[in-house]
Coordinates of C-alpha atoms in Angstrom, one line a residue:
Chain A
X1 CA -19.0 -19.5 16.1
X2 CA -15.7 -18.8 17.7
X3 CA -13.9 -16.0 17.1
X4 CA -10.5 -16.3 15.1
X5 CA -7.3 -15.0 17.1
X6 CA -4.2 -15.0 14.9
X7 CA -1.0 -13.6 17.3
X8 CA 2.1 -12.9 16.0
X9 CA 5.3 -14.9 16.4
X10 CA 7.9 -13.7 19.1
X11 CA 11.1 -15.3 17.7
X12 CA 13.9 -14.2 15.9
X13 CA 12.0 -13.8 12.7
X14 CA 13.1 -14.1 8.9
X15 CA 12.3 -11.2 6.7
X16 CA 11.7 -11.4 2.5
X17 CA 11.0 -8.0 1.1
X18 CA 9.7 -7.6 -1.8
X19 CA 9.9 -4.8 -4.1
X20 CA 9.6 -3.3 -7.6
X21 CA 11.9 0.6 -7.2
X22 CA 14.1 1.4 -5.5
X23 CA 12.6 0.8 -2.3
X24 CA 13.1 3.2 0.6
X25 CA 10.7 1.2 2.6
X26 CA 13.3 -1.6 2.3
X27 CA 15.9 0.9 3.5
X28 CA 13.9 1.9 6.4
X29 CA 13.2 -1.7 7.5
X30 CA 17.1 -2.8 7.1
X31 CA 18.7 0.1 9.4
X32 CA 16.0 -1.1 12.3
X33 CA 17.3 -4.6 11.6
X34 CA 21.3 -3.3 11.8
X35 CA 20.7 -1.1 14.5
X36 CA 18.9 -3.9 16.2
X37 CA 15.6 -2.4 17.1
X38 CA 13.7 -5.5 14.8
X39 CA 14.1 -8.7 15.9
X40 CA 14.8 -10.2 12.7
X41 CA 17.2 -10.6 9.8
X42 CA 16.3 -9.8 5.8
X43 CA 17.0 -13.5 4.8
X44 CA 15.4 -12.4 1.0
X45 CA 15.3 -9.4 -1.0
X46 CA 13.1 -10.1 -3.9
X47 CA 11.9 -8.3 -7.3
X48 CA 9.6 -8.5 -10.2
X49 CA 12.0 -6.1 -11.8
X50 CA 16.2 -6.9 -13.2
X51 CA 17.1 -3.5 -12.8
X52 CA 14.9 -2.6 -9.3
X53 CA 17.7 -0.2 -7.6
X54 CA 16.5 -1.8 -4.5
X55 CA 17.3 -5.3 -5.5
X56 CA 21.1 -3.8 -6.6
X57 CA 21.0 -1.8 -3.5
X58 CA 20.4 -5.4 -1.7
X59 CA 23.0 -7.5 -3.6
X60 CA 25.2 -4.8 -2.9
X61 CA 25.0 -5.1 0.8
X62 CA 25.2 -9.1 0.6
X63 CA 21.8 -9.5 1.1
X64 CA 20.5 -12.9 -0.4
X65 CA 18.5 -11.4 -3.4
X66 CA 16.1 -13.1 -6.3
X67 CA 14.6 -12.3 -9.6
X68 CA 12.0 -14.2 -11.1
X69 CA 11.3 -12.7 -14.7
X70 CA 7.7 -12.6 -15.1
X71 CA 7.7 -13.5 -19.0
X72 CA 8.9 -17.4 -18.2
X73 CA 6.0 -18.1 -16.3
X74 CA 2.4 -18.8 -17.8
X75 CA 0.7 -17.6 -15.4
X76 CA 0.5 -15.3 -12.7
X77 CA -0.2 -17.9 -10.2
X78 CA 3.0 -20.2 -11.2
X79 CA 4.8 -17.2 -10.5
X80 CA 3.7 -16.9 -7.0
X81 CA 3.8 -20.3 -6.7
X82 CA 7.1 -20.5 -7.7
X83 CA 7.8 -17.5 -5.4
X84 CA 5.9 -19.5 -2.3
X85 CA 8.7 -22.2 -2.7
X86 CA 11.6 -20.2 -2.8
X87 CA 10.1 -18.4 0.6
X88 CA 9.1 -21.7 2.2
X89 CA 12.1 -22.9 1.4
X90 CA 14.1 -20.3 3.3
X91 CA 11.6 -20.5 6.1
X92 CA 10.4 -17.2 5.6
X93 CA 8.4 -15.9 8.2
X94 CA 6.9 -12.4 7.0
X95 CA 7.1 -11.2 3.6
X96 CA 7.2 -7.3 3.7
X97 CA 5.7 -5.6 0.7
X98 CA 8.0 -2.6 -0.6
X99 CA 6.9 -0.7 -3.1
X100 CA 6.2 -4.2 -5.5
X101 CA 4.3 -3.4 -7.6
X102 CA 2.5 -6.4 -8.7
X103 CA -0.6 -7.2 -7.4
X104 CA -0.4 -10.9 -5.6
X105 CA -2.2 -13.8 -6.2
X106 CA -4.7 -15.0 -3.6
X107 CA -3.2 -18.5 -3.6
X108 CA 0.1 -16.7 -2.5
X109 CA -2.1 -14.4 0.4
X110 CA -3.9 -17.8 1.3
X111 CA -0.2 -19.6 1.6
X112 CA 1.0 -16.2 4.0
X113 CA -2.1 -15.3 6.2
X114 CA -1.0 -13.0 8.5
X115 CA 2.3 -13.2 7.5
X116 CA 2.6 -10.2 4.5
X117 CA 2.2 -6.9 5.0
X118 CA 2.3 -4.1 3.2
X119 CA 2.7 0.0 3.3
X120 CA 0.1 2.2 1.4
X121 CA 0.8 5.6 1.3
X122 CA -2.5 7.0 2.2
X123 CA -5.0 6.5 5.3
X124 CA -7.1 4.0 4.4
X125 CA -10.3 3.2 3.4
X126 CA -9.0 6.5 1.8
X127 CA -7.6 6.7 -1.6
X128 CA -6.3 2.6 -1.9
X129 CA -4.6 1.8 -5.4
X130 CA -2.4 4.0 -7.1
X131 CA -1.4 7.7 -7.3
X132 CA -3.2 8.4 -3.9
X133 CA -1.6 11.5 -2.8
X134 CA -2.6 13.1 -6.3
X135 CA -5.7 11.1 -5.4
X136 CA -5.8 13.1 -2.0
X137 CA -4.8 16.5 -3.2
X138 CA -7.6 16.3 -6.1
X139 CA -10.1 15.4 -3.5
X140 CA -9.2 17.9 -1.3
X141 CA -8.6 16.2 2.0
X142 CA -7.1 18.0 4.9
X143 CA -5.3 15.2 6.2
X144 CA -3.4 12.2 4.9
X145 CA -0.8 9.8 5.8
X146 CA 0.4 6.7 5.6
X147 CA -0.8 2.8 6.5
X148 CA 0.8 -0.5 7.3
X149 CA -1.5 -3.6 6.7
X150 CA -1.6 -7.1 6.8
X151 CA -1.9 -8.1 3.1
X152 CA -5.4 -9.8 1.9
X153 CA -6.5 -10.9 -1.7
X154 CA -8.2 -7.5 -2.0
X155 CA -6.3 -5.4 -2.7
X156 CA -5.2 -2.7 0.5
X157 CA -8.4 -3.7 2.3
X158 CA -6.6 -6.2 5.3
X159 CA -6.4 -5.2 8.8
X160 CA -4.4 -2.4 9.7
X161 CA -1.6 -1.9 12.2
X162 CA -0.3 1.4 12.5
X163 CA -1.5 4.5 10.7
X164 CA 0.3 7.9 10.5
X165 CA -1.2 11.2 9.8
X166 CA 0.3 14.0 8.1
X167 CA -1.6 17.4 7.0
X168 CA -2.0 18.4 3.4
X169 CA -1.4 21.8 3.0
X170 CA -3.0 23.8 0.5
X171 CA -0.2 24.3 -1.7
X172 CA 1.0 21.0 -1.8
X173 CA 2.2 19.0 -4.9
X174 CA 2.4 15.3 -5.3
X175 CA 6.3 15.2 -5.0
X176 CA 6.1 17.5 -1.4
X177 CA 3.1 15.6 -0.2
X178 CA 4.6 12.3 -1.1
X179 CA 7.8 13.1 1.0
X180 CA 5.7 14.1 4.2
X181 CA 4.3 10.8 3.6
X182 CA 7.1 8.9 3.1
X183 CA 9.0 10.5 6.1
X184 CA 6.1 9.0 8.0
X185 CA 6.3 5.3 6.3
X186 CA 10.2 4.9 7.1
X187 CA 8.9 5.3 10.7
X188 CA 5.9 2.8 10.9
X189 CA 7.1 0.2 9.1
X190 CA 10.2 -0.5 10.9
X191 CA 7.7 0.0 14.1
X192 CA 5.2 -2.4 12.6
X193 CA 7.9 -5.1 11.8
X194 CA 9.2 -4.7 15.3
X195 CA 5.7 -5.1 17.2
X196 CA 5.0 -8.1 14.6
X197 CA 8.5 -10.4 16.1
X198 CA 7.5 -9.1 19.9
X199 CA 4.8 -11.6 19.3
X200 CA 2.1 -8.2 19.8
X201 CA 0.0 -8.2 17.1
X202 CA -3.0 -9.8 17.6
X203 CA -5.6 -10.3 14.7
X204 CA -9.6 -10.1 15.2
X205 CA -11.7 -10.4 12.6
X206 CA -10.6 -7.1 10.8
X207 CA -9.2 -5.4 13.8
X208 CA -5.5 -5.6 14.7
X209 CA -4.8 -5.0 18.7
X210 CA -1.3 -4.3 20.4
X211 CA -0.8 -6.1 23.5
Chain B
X1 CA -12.9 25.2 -20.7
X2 CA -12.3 28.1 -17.8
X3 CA -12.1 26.4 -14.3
X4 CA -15.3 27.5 -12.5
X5 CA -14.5 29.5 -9.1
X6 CA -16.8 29.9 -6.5
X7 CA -16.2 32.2 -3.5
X8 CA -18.1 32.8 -0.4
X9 CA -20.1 36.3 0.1
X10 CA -18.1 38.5 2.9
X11 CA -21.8 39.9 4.3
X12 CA -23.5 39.7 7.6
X13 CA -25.5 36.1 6.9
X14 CA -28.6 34.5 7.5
X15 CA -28.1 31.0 8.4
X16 CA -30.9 28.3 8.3
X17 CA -29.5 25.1 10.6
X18 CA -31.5 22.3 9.7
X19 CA -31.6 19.1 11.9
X20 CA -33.9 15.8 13.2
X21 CA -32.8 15.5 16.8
X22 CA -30.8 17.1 19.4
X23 CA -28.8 19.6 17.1
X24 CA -25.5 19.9 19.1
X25 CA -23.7 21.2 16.5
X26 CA -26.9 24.0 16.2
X27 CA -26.0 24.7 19.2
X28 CA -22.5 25.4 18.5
X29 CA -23.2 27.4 15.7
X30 CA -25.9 29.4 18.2
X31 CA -22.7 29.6 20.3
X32 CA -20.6 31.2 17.5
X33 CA -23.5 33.7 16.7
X34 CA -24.1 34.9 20.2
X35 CA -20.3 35.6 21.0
X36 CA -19.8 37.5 17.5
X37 CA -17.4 34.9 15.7
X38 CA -19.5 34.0 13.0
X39 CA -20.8 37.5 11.4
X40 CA -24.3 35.7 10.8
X41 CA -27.7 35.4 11.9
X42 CA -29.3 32.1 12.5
X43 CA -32.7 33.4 10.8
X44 CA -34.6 29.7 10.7
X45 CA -33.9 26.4 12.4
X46 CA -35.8 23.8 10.3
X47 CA -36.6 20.0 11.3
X48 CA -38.6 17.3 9.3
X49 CA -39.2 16.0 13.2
X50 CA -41.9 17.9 15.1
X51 CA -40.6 16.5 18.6
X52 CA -36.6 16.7 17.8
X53 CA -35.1 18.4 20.8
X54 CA -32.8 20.7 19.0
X55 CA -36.1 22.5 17.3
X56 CA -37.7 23.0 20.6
X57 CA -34.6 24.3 22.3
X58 CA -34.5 26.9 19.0
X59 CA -37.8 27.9 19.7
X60 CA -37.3 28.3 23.7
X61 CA -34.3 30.9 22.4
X62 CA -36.9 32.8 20.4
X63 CA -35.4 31.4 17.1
X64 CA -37.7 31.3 14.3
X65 CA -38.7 27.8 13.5
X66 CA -40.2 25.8 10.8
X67 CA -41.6 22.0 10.5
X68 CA -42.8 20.8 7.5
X69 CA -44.4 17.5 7.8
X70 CA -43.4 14.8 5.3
X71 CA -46.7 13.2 5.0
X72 CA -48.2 15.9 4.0
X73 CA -46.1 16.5 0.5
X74 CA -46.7 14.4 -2.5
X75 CA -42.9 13.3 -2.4
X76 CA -39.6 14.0 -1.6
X77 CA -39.1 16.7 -4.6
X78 CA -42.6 18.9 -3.5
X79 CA -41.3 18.7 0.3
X80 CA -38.0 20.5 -0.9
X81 CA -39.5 22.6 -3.1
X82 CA -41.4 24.3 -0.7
X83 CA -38.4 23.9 2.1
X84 CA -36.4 26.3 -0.5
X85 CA -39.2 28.4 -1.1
X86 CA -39.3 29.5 2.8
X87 CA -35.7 29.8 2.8
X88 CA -35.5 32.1 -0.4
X89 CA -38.6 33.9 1.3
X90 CA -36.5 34.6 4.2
X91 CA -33.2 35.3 2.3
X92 CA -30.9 32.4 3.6
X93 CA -27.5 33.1 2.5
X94 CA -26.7 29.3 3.8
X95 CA -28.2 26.1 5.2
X96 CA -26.0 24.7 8.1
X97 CA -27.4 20.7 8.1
X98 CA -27.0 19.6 11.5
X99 CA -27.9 16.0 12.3
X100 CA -30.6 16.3 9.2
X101 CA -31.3 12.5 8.7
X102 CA -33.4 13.0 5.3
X103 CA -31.4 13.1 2.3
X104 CA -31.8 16.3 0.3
X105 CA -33.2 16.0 -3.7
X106 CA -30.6 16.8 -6.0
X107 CA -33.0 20.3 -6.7
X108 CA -32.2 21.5 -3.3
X109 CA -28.7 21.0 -4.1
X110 CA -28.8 22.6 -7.2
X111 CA -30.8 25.8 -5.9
X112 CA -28.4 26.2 -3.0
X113 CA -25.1 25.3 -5.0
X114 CA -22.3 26.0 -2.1
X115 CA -24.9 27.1 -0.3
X116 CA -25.2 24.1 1.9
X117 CA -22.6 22.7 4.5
X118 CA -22.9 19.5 6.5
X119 CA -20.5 17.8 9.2
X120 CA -19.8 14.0 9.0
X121 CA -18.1 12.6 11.4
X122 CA -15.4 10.8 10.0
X123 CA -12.9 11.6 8.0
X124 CA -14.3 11.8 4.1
X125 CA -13.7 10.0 2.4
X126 CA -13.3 7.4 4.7
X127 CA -16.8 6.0 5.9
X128 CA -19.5 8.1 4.3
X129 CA -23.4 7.3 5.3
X130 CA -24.4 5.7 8.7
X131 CA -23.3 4.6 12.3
X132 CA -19.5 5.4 10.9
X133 CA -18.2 5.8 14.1
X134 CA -18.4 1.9 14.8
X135 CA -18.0 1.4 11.3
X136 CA -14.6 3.2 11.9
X137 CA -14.1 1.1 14.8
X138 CA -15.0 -2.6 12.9
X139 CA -12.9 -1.5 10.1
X140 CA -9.9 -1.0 12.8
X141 CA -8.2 2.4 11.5
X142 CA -5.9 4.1 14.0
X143 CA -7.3 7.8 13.6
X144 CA -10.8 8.9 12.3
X145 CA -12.3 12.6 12.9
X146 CA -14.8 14.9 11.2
X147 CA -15.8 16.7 8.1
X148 CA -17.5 20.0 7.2
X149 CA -18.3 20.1 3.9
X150 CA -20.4 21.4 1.2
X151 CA -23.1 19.4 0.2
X152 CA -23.9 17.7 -3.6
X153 CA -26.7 15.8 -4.7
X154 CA -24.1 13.0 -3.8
X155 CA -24.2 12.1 -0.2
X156 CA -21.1 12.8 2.0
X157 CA -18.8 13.8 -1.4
X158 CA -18.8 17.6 -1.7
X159 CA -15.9 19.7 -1.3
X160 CA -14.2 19.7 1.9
X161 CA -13.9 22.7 4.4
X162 CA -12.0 21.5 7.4
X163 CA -11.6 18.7 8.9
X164 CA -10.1 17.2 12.6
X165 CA -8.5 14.2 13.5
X166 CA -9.0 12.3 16.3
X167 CA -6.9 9.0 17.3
X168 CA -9.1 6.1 17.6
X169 CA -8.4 3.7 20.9
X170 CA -8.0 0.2 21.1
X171 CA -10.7 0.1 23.9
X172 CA -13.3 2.7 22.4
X173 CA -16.8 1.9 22.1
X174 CA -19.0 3.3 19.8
X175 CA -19.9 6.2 22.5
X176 CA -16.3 7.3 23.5
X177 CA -15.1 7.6 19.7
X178 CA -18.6 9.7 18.9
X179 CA -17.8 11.6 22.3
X180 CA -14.3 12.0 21.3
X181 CA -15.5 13.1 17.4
X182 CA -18.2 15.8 18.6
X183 CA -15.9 17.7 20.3
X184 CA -14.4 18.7 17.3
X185 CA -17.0 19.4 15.4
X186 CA -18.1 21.5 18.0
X187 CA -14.9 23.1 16.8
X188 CA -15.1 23.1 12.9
X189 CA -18.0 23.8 12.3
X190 CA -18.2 27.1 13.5
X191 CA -14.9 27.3 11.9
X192 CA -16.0 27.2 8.4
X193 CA -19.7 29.2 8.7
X194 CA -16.9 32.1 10.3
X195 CA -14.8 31.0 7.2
X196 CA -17.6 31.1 4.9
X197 CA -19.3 34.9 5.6
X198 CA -15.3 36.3 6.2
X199 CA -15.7 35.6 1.9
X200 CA -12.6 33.4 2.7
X201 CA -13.2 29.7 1.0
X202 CA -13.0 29.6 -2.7
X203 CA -14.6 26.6 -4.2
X204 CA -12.7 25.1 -7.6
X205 CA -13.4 22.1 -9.0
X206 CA -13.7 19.6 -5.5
X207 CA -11.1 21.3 -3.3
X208 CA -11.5 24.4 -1.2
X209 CA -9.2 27.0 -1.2
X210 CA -9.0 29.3 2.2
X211 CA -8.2 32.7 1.4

């Protein structure tokens, strides 16, 4: 059986982010577009949530933003379906996953193979779902950090692109752990996103390999 | 309910290393011993492997040794009933596993509560069990390391000690990661046993506290 190689596009590259708060991620991500370092524009910001201060924060700096309220669909998959439109229809070319906080369909992660990714604030296999630095503290972990991922159905299981580590000291809290974290994220993810449009990433079975 | 604390005994130790092959990390620990960093004696090196290098090398250093042949035990509980029985015999403060490759009964465990340390290499709880440095590699994370911890009737989930990180290469087999890995845990370990008799590390609930 041959192996299956997926590269990454180098083009100019359209960017939807999605998110659910107030998403510093996205933040991160749009001063490495302005400043020019990622060769792409945020053609979408998107939300599962009206009042997400990241979806104001977006509208505000005339970003093309959308809502979809989740009560006039019947199911989950509509929504995402619906949401696979609107992308395809703006020729999306990577949806990056900012804080949103609902879990995707696999119809929608079939639809954008290799083409989502997401930040988990944790170093995975470690401590996926939610809460993970309380998770980390509670277990007693020296180190942490932070992981950006291509997205699969299971849930922060696909390949991983960059990783950042952080210590966890013993007197941390979740609020002072979580900001060594996220200090960490607004770096990787803007890195991630830039490697992805240099047409660099290149997928192997689970492995992800900068060239 | 009162939180349950457990510290470590500040004492001049007796250390039992127990181990099935080469014992590198017994070696270490010998290291520690003979240059006055640890304030411990190693006072039996055990193996459930009458040829495993690391037992002979003990016994060319004039260690006391012990081998305790599996066959000859009705099952896994009578081998480690009698395995405790020669360490309490000789007084073991704590049991250093080293490369042990036969799971321990939950008795052992219970009759040396934080009595036991083991080193893992890889960072827990990342990739517990087996052949986890290609497992590490497979899975494609950016960093991996090692563990000392202490030891429950649950494999590879006690509390955790120390640990290192090491970065993991694009080009590493499963050799050069392990190579890269045993270096610091030729590090850490010693670490913690120097930890461990200073009465430093206070156990409560699943973290470790040093003092």
């Amino acid at each position: 059986m041959q192996e299956e190689i997926y590269k990454s596009p180098k083009k100019r590259g359209k960017i939807a982010v999605f998110l659910s708060g107030r998403g510093s991620n996205f933040l991160a991500l749009s001063d490495a577009v302005q400043s020019g370092s990622i060769n792409a524009d945020i053609a979408l910001v998107f939300s599962n949530k009206k009042a997400a201060p990241g979806l104001l924060h977006a509208r505000e700096m005339g970003l093309k933003t959308l809502y979809l309220r989740p009560k006039n669909f019947d199911s989950r998959e509509a929504y995402d379906e619906r949401l696979a439109e609107e992308a395809k229809k703006i020729e999306i070319d990577l949806i990056c996953l900012a804080g949103y906080m609902k879990i995707l369909t696999p119809g929608l992660c079939r639809k954008f193979k290799n083409k989502i990714i997401n930040i988990h604030p944790a170093l995975l296999p470690s401590f996926p779902g939610l809460h993970v630095q309380q998770k980390a503290i509670d277990w007693g972990v020296r180190f942490s950090g932070a992981t950006v991922h291509f997205v699969e159905a299971e849930v922060d299981m696909g390949p991983i692109i960059i990783q950042a580590v952080v210590p966890v000291e013993q007197d941390d809290t979740e609020e002072t752990l979580s900001a060594r974290i996220l200090k960490e994220e607004h770096k990787i993810y803007p890195e991630a996103v830039r490697l992805y449009f240099e047409g660099r990433l290149e997928v192997r079975e689970r492995r992800v390999f900068i060239t």
